[in-house]
Amino acid sequence: MNRKTFYITTPIYYPSDKLHIGHSYTTVAADAMARYKRLKGFDVMFLTGTDEHGQKIQRKAEEKGVTPKQYVDDIVKGIKELWKIMKITNDKFIRTTDKYHEETVQKIFKKLYDQGDIYKSQYEGWYCTPCESFWTETQLVDGKCPDCGREVELTREESYFFRLSKYQDRLIKHIEEHPEFIQPVSRRNEMLNNFLRPGLEDICVSRTTFNWGIPVSFDEKHVVYVWIDALSNYITALGYMSDDDSDYRKYWPADVHLVGKEIVRFHTIIWPAMLMALGEPLPKQVFGHGWLLLEGGKMSKSKGNVVDPVVLVNKYGVDAIRYYLLREVPFGSDGIFSNEALINRINSDLANDLGNLVSRTVAMIDKYFGGVIPEDRQADAIDEDLKSIVIETPHKVEKLMDEFQFSLALSEIWKAISRTNKYIDETMPWVLAKDEANRTRLAEVMYNLAESIRIVSILIQPFMPETPEKIWNQLGLTAGSEATEWESTKSWGGYPAGSRVSKGQPIFPRIDVKKELEELEKMTGVGDTAGVSRGNGGSRHGDPEIPKDKKADSGAQSAEEYVTIEDFGKLDLRVARVLDAEKVEGADKLLKLKLEIGNQTRQVVSGIAEYYAPQDLIGKYVVMIANLKPVKIRGIESQGMILAASHDKDLALVTVDKGIVSGSKVR
Ligand code: MSP
């Protein structure tokens, strides 16, 4: 018999320099769901990946003096590594730079063009040259660029447009007829009232102002708009329009696209309209979760206080971090990340409630019965309440998981754990153990404890990849056996007679709160509330605006990130005099500089054109890295890099404050 399929996706991530704990939130949630569905017997397809095209990436690569592909390759490696560390069990990882994806996006674009859903027209709008961004009249602030505040010009650019307006009525109808399509309900109302009902306009779906994107196959000076490119990943990954589309036929439509709330509108308006145009079924659900924020609601983009999931996993283990993420914040709402809340959760829920329950039970079975609970046991009416509460738990968990209520599902499991701890207090095994006449009763109490822990250990599997097996080892259970199957949680008595427990390490050691907070503070530089930024892929033309934190970088460093004086000594920093400067043709951001260092001259390409006019640079004494490996930028060799300070949209060159000969060493 064919198993039921379940197709779940995360958004594909911008390759920003560092993914933070907020990014891990979406993926951990999707992973918990994928694991849960697998445990329930579904044939699961869990997709994640990276969204690698666009102007921002092109610029960053230029700044670094590498090609966009080199730039993303490096970061994508780190992202894959992070998912390994977080124990993410994705079945596929798609990169939008994968050849098969690019080819299919071209086919999709062509098909929509051939059938008239994409057409060529003039894009008319306000253009901010320094930002290379288009704005509509209403987006301008006092007639100036809303991003940088500078003058804008009215421009016309030939572009391709997608007939989004044509699908407005069908979209509204679909959303109204399928209340489950956009979840939670608040996001559904927001889409209907704020976007769909006021009316949709056709959207511009190609760009000519940069080239790091998928070329339009029949008009190569255009690249496909990043969101058309990115959204298509959900079907290109399954082989849509390719020679082997068996996965597409098997898994599409997706059961759920899990996305952060700020990108719900792309997933519930542009994406379904594209699918309607392609004549394909729509995903069954788009679930928009909330954000993990800083205390005070502020999010920080600055590196110093971004919470690094790897640091946390190394300190506390992956299960503790995953537990915290899914327990602390009701899925759908925003939540606050704080070190203190994390440590408190670890101490109270994990070390105390669960960890102690396991160690105490195992220690008692060991002490009273030499590790094996006797089969001769005597039940009592007092046991019934425990049994009924624990046995109800899997049903409640399933219902809540089906509604993406991770936090509530965990809370139900912890109710069962608390009830079991209370059972120890009620039955007082240490008193029973004093009299040999209570031996059968004591055996029953031990059995009930072991059985309750067995059930709990199975239910926590979607959330915690490591703990269940640790518990099974202590209880004498074997992974993969009947006693560890999901369905076995629904009837009491699955703990196999004759199992031998063995004492082990505490599964969650207690943490010294004060000491740990001080240590975390040193590492993050932000006291007990570490900052969580919201990705720094940044907003592209037409992307939703994300609140930005204007705070300066704290400059704080984690212990692992210090460099030694030897490391620093490897850099050959020199004072250089600017002999000449000129704009690089076709690149609005770049200047080509001729520099003098002592009796040598060097050519350096630098991304400072927005901030300095070429003539103003001539004669300046700047600081350069003279031993940087030369690279080609836009075909021009750059033999080093000059230093500049930057903050938000501002940039200032590093210069020396009195005349000193060029070539002088900077140390
Ligand atoms: N590339 C787009 C998605 C394209 S999907 C066709 C994108 N990428 S992202 O890297 O900026 O974000 C990826 C996911 O991380 C999004 O779901 C986003 O909401 C989530 N998060 C990033 N910061 C977050 C928090 N601080 N908290 C919770 N989730 C957040 O958007």
PDB file of N, CA and C in Angstrom, residues 68 72 150 180 222 226 257 269 300 325 341 366 415-416 418 484 545 571 660:
ATOM      1  N   PRO A  68      30.152  36.430  -7.366  1.00  0.00           N
ATOM      2  CA  PRO A  68      28.982  36.105  -6.543  1.00  0.00           C
ATOM      3  C   PRO A  68      28.919  34.612  -6.221  1.00  0.00           C
ATOM      4  N   VAL A  72      28.730  33.020  -2.520  1.00  0.00           N
ATOM      5  CA  VAL A  72      27.645  32.209  -1.943  1.00  0.00           C
ATOM      6  C   VAL A  72      28.103  30.784  -1.606  1.00  0.00           C
ATOM      7  N   ARG A 150      18.364  60.401  -0.329  1.00  0.00           N
ATOM      8  CA  ARG A 150      18.913  61.248  -1.402  1.00  0.00           C
ATOM      9  C   ARG A 150      17.900  61.498  -2.522  1.00  0.00           C
ATOM     10  N   GLU A 180      -8.225  27.060   5.751  1.00  0.00           N
ATOM     11  CA  GLU A 180      -6.971  26.476   6.251  1.00  0.00           C
ATOM     12  C   GLU A 180      -5.769  26.931   5.417  1.00  0.00           C
ATOM     13  N   HIS A 222      17.803  40.761 -19.486  1.00  0.00           N
ATOM     14  CA  HIS A 222      16.948  40.756 -18.290  1.00  0.00           C
ATOM     15  C   HIS A 222      17.260  39.550 -17.415  1.00  0.00           C
ATOM     16  N   VAL A 226      13.919  38.138  -8.361  1.00  0.00           N
ATOM     17  CA  VAL A 226      14.341  37.137  -7.365  1.00  0.00           C
ATOM     18  C   VAL A 226      13.207  36.353  -6.717  1.00  0.00           C
ATOM     19  N   HIS A 257       3.840  25.182   3.501  1.00  0.00           N
ATOM     20  CA  HIS A 257       5.030  26.034   3.409  1.00  0.00           C
ATOM     21  C   HIS A 257       5.112  26.755   4.748  1.00  0.00           C
ATOM     22  N   ILE A 269       0.125  35.315  -2.226  1.00  0.00           N
ATOM     23  CA  ILE A 269      -0.403  36.117  -3.333  1.00  0.00           C
ATOM     24  C   ILE A 269       0.375  35.804  -4.610  1.00  0.00           C
ATOM     25  N   SER A 300      18.385  43.344  16.338  1.00  0.00           N
ATOM     26  CA  SER A 300      19.658  43.928  15.982  1.00  0.00           C
ATOM     27  C   SER A 300      20.290  43.198  14.824  1.00  0.00           C
ATOM     28  N   LEU A 325      13.493  26.721  21.828  1.00  0.00           N
ATOM     29  CA  LEU A 325      12.899  27.447  20.700  1.00  0.00           C
ATOM     30  C   LEU A 325      11.421  27.103  20.526  1.00  0.00           C
ATOM     31  N   ALA A 341      16.025  33.207  30.230  1.00  0.00           N
ATOM     32  CA  ALA A 341      14.878  32.314  30.031  1.00  0.00           C
ATOM     33  C   ALA A 341      15.366  30.950  29.542  1.00  0.00           C
ATOM     34  N   ASP A 366      17.299   0.207  40.328  1.00  0.00           N
ATOM     35  CA  ASP A 366      18.603  -0.410  40.548  1.00  0.00           C
ATOM     36  C   ASP A 366      18.767  -0.816  42.020  1.00  0.00           C
ATOM     37  N   LYS A 415       3.176  18.189  31.273  1.00  0.00           N
ATOM     38  CA  LYS A 415       2.149  17.912  32.296  1.00  0.00           C
ATOM     39  C   LYS A 415       2.246  16.448  32.710  1.00  0.00           C
ATOM     40  N   ALA A 416       2.463  15.596  31.737  1.00  0.00           N
ATOM     41  CA  ALA A 416       2.592  14.160  32.049  1.00  0.00           C
ATOM     42  C   ALA A 416       3.835  13.931  32.915  1.00  0.00           C
ATOM     43  N   SER A 418       5.219  16.102  34.994  1.00  0.00           N
ATOM     44  CA  SER A 418       4.940  16.606  36.345  1.00  0.00           C
ATOM     45  C   SER A 418       4.059  15.636  37.115  1.00  0.00           C
ATOM     46  N   THR A 484       9.375   1.244  21.465  1.00  0.00           N
ATOM     47  CA  THR A 484       9.723   2.647  21.223  1.00  0.00           C
ATOM     48  C   THR A 484       8.934   3.213  20.037  1.00  0.00           C
ATOM     49  N   GLU A 545       9.412  45.803   3.945  1.00  0.00           N
ATOM     50  CA  GLU A 545      10.368  46.466   4.824  1.00  0.00           C
ATOM     51  C   GLU A 545      10.381  45.792   6.184  1.00  0.00           C
ATOM     52  N   LEU A 571      48.868  40.545   8.328  1.00  0.00           N
ATOM     53  CA  LEU A 571      48.355  41.589   7.435  1.00  0.00           C
ATOM     54  C   LEU A 571      49.430  42.644   7.207  1.00  0.00           C
ATOM     55  N   ILE A 660      52.703  61.505   6.585  1.00  0.00           N
ATOM     56  CA  ILE A 660      53.718  60.469   6.815  1.00  0.00           C
ATOM     57  C   ILE A 660      53.949  59.842   5.447  1.00  0.00           C
TER      58      ILE A 660
END
